[in-house]
mmCIF file of C-alpha atoms in Angstrom:
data_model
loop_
_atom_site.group_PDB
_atom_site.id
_atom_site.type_symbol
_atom_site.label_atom_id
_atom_site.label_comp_id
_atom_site.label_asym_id
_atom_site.label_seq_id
_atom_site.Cartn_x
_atom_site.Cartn_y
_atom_site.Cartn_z
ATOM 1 C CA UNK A 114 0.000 0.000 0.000
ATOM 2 C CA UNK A 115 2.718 2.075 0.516
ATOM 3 C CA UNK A 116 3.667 2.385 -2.996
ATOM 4 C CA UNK A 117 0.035 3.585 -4.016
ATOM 5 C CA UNK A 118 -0.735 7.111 -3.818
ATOM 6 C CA UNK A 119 -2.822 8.262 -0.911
ATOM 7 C CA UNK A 120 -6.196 9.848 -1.267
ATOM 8 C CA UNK A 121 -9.125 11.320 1.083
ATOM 9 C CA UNK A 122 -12.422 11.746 -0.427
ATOM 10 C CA UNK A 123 -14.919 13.396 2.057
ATOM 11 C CA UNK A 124 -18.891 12.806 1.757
ATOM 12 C CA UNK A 125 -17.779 9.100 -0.245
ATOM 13 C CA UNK A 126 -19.907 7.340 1.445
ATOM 14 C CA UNK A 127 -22.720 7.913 -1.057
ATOM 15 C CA UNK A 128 -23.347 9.953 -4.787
ATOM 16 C CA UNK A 129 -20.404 11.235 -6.212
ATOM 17 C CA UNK A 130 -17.925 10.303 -3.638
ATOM 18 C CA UNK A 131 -18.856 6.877 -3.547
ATOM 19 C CA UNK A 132 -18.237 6.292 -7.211
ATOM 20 C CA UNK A 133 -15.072 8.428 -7.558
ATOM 21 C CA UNK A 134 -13.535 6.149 -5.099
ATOM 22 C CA UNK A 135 -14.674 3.282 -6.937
ATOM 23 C CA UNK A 136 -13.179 4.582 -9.802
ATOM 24 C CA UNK A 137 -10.042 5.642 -8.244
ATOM 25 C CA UNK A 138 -9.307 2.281 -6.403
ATOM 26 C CA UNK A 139 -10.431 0.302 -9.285
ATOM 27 C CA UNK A 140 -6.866 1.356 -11.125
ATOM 28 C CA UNK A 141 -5.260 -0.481 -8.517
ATOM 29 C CA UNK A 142 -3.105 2.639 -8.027
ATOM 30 C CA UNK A 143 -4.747 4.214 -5.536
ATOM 31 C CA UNK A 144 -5.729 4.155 -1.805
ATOM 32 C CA UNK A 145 -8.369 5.579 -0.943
ATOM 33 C CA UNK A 146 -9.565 6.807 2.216
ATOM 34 C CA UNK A 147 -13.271 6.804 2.568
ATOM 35 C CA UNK A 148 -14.202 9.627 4.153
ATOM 36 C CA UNK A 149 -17.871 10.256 6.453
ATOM 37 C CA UNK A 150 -19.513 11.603 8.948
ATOM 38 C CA UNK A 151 -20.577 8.323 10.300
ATOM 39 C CA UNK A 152 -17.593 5.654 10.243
ATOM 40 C CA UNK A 153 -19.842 2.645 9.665
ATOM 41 C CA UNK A 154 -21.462 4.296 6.629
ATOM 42 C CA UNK A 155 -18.177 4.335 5.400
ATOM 43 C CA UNK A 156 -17.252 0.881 6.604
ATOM 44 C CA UNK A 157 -20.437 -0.473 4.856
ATOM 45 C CA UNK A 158 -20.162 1.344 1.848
ATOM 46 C CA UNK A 159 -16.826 -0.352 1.127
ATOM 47 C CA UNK A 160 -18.381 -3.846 1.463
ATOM 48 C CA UNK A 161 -20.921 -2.513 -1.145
ATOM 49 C CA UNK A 162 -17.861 -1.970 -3.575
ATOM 50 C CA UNK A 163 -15.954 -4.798 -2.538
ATOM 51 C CA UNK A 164 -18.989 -7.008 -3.745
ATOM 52 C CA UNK A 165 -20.200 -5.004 -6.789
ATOM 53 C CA UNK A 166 -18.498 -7.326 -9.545
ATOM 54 C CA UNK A 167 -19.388 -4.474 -12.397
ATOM 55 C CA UNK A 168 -16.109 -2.746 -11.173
ATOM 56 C CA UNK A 169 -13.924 -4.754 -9.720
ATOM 57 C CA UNK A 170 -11.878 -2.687 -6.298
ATOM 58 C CA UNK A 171 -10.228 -4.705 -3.458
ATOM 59 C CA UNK A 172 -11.581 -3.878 0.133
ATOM 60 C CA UNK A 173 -7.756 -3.627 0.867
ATOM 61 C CA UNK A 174 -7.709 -0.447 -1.256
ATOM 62 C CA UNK A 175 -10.102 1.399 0.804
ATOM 63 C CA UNK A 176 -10.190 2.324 4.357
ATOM 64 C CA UNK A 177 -12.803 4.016 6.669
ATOM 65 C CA UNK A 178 -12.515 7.755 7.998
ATOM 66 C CA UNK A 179 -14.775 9.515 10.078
ATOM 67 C CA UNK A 180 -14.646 12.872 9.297
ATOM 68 C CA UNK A 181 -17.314 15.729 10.170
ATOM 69 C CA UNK A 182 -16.730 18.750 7.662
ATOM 70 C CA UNK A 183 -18.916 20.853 10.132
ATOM 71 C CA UNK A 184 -17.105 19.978 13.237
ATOM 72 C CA UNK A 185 -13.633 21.467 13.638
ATOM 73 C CA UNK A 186 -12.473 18.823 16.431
ATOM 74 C CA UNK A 187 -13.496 16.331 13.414
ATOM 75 C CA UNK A 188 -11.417 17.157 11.329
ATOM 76 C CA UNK A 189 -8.163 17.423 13.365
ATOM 77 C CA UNK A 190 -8.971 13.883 14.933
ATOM 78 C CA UNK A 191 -9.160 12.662 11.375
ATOM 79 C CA UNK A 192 -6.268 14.754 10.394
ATOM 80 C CA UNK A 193 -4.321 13.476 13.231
ATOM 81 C CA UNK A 194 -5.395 9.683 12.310
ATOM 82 C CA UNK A 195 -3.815 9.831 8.736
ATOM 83 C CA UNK A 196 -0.875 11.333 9.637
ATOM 84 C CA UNK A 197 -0.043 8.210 12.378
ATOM 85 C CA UNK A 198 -1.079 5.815 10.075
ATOM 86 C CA UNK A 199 0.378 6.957 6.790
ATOM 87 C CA UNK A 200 2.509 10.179 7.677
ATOM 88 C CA UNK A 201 1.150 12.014 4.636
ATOM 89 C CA UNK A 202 -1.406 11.982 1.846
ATOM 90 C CA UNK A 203 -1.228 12.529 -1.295
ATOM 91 C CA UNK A 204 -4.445 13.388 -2.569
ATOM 92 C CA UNK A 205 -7.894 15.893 -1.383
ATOM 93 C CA UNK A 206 -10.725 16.002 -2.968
ATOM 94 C CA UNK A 207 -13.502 18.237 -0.937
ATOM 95 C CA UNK A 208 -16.554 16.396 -1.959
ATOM 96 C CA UNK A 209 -19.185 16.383 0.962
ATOM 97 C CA UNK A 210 -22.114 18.981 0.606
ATOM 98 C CA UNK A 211 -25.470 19.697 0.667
ATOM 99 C CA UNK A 212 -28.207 21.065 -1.486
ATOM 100 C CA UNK A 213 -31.614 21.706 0.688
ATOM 101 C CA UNK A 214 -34.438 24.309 0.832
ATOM 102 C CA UNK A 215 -33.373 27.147 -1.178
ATOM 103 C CA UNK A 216 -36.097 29.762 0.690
ATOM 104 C CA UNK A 217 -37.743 30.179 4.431
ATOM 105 C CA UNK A 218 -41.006 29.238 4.632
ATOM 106 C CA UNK A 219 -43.891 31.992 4.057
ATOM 107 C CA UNK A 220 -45.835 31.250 7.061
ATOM 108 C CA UNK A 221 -42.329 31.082 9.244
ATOM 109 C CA UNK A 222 -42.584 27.439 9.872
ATOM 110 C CA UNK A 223 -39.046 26.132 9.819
ATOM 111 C CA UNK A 224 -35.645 27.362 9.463
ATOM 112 C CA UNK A 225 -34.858 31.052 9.029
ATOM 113 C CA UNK A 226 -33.403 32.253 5.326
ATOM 114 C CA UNK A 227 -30.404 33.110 7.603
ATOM 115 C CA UNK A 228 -29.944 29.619 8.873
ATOM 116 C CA UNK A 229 -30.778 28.434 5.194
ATOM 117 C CA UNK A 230 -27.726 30.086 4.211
ATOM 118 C CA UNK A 231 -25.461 29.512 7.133
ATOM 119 C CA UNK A 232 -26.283 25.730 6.722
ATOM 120 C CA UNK A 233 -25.452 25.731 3.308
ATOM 121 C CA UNK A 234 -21.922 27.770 3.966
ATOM 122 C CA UNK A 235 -21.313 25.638 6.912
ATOM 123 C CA UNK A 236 -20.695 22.337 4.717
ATOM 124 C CA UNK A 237 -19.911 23.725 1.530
ATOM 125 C CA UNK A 238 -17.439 26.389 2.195
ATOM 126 C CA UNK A 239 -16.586 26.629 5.457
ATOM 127 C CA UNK A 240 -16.108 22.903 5.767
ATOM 128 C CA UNK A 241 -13.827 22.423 2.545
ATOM 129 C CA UNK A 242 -11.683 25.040 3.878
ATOM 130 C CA UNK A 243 -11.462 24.089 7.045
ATOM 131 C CA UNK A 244 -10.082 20.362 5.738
ATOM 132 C CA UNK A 245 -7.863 21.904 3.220
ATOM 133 C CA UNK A 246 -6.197 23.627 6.346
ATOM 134 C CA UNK A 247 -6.016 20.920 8.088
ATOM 135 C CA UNK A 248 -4.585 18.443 6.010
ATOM 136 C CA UNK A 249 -2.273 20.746 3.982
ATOM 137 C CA UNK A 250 0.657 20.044 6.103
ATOM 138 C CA UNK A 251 0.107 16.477 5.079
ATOM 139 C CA UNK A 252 -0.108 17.178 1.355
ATOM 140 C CA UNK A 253 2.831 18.802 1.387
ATOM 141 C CA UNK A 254 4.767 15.418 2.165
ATOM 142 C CA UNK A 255 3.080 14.004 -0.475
ATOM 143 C CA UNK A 256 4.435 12.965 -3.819
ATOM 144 C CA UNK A 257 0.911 13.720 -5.734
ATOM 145 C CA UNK A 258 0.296 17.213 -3.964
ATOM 146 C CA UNK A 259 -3.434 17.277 -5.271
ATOM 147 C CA UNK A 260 -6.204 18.857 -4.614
ATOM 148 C CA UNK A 261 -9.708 19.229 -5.596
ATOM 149 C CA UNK A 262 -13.184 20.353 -4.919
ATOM 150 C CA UNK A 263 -16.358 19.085 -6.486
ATOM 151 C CA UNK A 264 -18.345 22.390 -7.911
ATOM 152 C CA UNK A 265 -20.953 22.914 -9.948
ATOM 153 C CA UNK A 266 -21.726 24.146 -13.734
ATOM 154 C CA UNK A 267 -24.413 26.576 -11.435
ATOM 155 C CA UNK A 268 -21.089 28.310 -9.756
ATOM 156 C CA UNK A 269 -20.597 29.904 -12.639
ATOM 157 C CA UNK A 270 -21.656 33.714 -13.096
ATOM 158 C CA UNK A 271 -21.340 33.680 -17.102
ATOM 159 C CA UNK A 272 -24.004 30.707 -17.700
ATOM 160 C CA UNK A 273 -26.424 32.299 -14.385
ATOM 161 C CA UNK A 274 -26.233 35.377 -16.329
ATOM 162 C CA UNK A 275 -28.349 33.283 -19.441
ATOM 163 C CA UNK A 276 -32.404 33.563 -18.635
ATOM 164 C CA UNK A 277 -34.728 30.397 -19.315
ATOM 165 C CA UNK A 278 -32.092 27.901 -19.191
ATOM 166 C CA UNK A 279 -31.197 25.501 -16.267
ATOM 167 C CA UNK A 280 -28.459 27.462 -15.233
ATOM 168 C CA UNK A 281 -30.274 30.582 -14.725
ATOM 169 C CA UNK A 282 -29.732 32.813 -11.534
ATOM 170 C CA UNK A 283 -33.049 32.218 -10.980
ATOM 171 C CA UNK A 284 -32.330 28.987 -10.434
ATOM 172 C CA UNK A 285 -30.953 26.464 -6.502
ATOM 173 C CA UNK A 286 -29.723 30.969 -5.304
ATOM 174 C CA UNK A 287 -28.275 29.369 -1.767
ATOM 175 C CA UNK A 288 -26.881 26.214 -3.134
ATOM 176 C CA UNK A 289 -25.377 27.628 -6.173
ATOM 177 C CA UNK A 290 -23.930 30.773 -4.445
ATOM 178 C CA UNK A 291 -21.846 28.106 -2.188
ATOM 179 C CA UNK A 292 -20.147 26.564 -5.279
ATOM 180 C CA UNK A 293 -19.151 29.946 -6.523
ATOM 181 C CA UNK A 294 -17.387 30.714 -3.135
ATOM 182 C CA UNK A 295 -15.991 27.237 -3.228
ATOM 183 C CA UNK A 296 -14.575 28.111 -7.059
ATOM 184 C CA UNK A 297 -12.999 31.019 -5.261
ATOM 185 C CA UNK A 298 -11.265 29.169 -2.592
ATOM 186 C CA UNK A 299 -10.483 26.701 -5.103
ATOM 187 C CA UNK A 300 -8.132 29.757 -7.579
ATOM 188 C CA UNK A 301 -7.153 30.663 -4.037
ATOM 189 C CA UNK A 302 -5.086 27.681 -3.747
ATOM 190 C CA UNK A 303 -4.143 26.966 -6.838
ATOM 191 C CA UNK A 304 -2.352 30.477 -7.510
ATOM 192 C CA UNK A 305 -0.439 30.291 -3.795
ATOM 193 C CA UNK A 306 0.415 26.523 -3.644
ATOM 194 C CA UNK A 307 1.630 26.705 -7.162
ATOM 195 C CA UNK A 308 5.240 27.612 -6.668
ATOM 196 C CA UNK A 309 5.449 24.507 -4.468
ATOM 197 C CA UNK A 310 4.107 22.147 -6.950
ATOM 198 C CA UNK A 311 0.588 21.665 -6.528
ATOM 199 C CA UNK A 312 -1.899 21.081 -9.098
ATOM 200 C CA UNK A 313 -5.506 22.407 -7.708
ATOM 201 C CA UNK A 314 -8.364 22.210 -9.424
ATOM 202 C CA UNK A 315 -12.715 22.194 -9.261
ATOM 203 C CA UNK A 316 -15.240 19.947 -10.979
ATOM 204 C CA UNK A 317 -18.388 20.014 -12.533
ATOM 205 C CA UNK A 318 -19.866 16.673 -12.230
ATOM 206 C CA UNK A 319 -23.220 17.754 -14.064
ATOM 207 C CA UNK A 320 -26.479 17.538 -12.234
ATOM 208 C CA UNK A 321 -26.512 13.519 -11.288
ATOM 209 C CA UNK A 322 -29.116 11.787 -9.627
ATOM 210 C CA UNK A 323 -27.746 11.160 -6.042
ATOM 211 C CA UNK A 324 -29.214 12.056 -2.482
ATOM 212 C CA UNK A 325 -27.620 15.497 -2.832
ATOM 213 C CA UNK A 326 -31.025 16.513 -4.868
ATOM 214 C CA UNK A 327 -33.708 13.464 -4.128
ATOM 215 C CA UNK A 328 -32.151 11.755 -6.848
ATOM 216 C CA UNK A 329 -34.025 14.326 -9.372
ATOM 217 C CA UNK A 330 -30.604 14.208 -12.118
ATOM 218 C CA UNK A 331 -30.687 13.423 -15.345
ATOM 219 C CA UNK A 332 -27.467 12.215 -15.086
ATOM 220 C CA UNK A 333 -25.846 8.620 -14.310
ATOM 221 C CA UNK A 334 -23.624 9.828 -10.796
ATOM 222 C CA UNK A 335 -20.869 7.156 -12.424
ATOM 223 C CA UNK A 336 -20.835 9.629 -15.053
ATOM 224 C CA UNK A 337 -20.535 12.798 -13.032
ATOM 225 C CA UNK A 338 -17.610 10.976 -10.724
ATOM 226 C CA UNK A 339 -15.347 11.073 -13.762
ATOM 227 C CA UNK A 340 -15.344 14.659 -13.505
ATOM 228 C CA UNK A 341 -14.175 14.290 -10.058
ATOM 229 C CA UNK A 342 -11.553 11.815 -10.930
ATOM 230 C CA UNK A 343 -10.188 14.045 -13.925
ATOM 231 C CA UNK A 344 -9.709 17.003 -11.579
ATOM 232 C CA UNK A 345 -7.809 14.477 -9.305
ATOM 233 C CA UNK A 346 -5.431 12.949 -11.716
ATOM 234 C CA UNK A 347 -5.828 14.373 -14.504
ATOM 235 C CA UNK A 348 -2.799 16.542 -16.834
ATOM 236 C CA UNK A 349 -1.822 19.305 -15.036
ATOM 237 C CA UNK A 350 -2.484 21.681 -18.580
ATOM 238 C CA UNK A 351 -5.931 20.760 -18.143
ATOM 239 C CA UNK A 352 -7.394 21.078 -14.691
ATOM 240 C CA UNK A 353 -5.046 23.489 -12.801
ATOM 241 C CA UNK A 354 -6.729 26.650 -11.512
ATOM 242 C CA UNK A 355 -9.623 26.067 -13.548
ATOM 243 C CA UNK A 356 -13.363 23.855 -13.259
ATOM 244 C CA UNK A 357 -13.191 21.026 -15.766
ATOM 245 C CA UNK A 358 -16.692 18.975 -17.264
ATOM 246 C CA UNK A 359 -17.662 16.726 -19.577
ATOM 247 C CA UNK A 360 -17.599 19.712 -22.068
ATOM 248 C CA UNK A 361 -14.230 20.888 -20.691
ATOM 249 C CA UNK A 362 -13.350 24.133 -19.211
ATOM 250 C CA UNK A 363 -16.367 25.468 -17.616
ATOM 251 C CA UNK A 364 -16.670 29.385 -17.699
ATOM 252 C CA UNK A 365 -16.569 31.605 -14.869
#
């Protein structure tokens, strides 16, 4: 295992995660940490991909990690954990989110538009930049020095800008808004990790059908986890500092 190149995905329990570590470990190049907010979700999702014979992955390649994006003492106990076991990692991809109610209630019944959009931040932002923090000492004694965020084609400000299409402003405001913060954190790193070799990049994985919407997508999730593994591993010419799709570079 040593010899395989080290990687967390957070929120891989499920959706996009789950099949961009099944991807990943399926080259037989990879280990991957799986990472969740409950460890035996993680424990029993690899089973799942141990026995799904469409893609073959050994259990050996994956390992559970409990890891709370919303809970800072989380995310240094998991941070701690991988460096004693491994010492470093190699690989981040920021995957776990949410997408919920995107408006209060009229009659006041329920959350507050404030807490709408502080639970939103919580996970989305403040949560992928809290783990980048906390495990960038660790990427930097990696070989890979990776790292990735899954986005969203709704981030961006030139296709919101486009009336009665799907990617219309009027369009998933709270949700959306996150991703474009997260594409900002995102050029944050890749612009001052740089000069010390990193390659950082963002993904658009397309709107899939996973738990993430009430599985709603049009499109296959195994689909939208290539995205995710392409901004992982793929050239650095064509995923560094920018959000990559299906259709390539997406705009801004």
């Amino acid at each position: 295992m040593s010899s395989k190149t080290l990687i967390l995905v957070t929120g891989a329990n499920q959706g996009l995660g789950y099949y961009a570590a099944q991807q990943l470990a399926a080259t037989g190049n990879h280990h991957v940490l799986i990472g969740s907010r409950d460890v035996n979700k993680a424990k029993k999702a690899i089973e799942t991909l141990a026995a799904d014979d469409s893609v073959k992955v050994s259990a050996s390649d994956l390992t559970p990690l409990e890891i709370d994006v919303n809970s800072d003492s989380s995310i240094a106990a998991a941070a701690k954990h991988v460096e004693q076991s491994y010492g470093k990692l190699d690989i981040l991809l920021n995957n776990a989110g949410i997408a919920q109610q995107q408006e209060a209630a009229a009659d006041g019944s329920g959350p507050s538009l404030r807490d709408i959009y502080r639970s939103h931040y919580e996970t989305n932002v403040f949560g992928a930049a809290v783990v980048t923090d906390a495990f960038l000492p660790l990427l930097r004694k990696g070989s890979a020095k990776r790292l990735a965020f899954t986005s969203s084609g709704l981030a961006s400000l030139e296709l919101a800008a486009k009336p009665n299409t799907l990617y219309s402003a009027n369009n998933y405001p709270i949700y959306r808004s996150t991703k474009t913060a997260l594409n900002m954190i995102m050029l944050h790193y890749a612009l001052s990790l740089e000069s010390e070799g990193f390659v950082v990049s963002a993904a658009d994985p397309g709107y899939c059908a996973t738990n993430l919407n009430g599985n709603s997508g049009f499109k296959d999730p195994r689909d939208g986890a290539k995205e995710l593994v392409k901004s992982v591993v793929g050239e650095k010419k064509d995923v560094h500092a920018v959000m990559v799709s299906d259709d390539g570079v997406v705009p801004w």
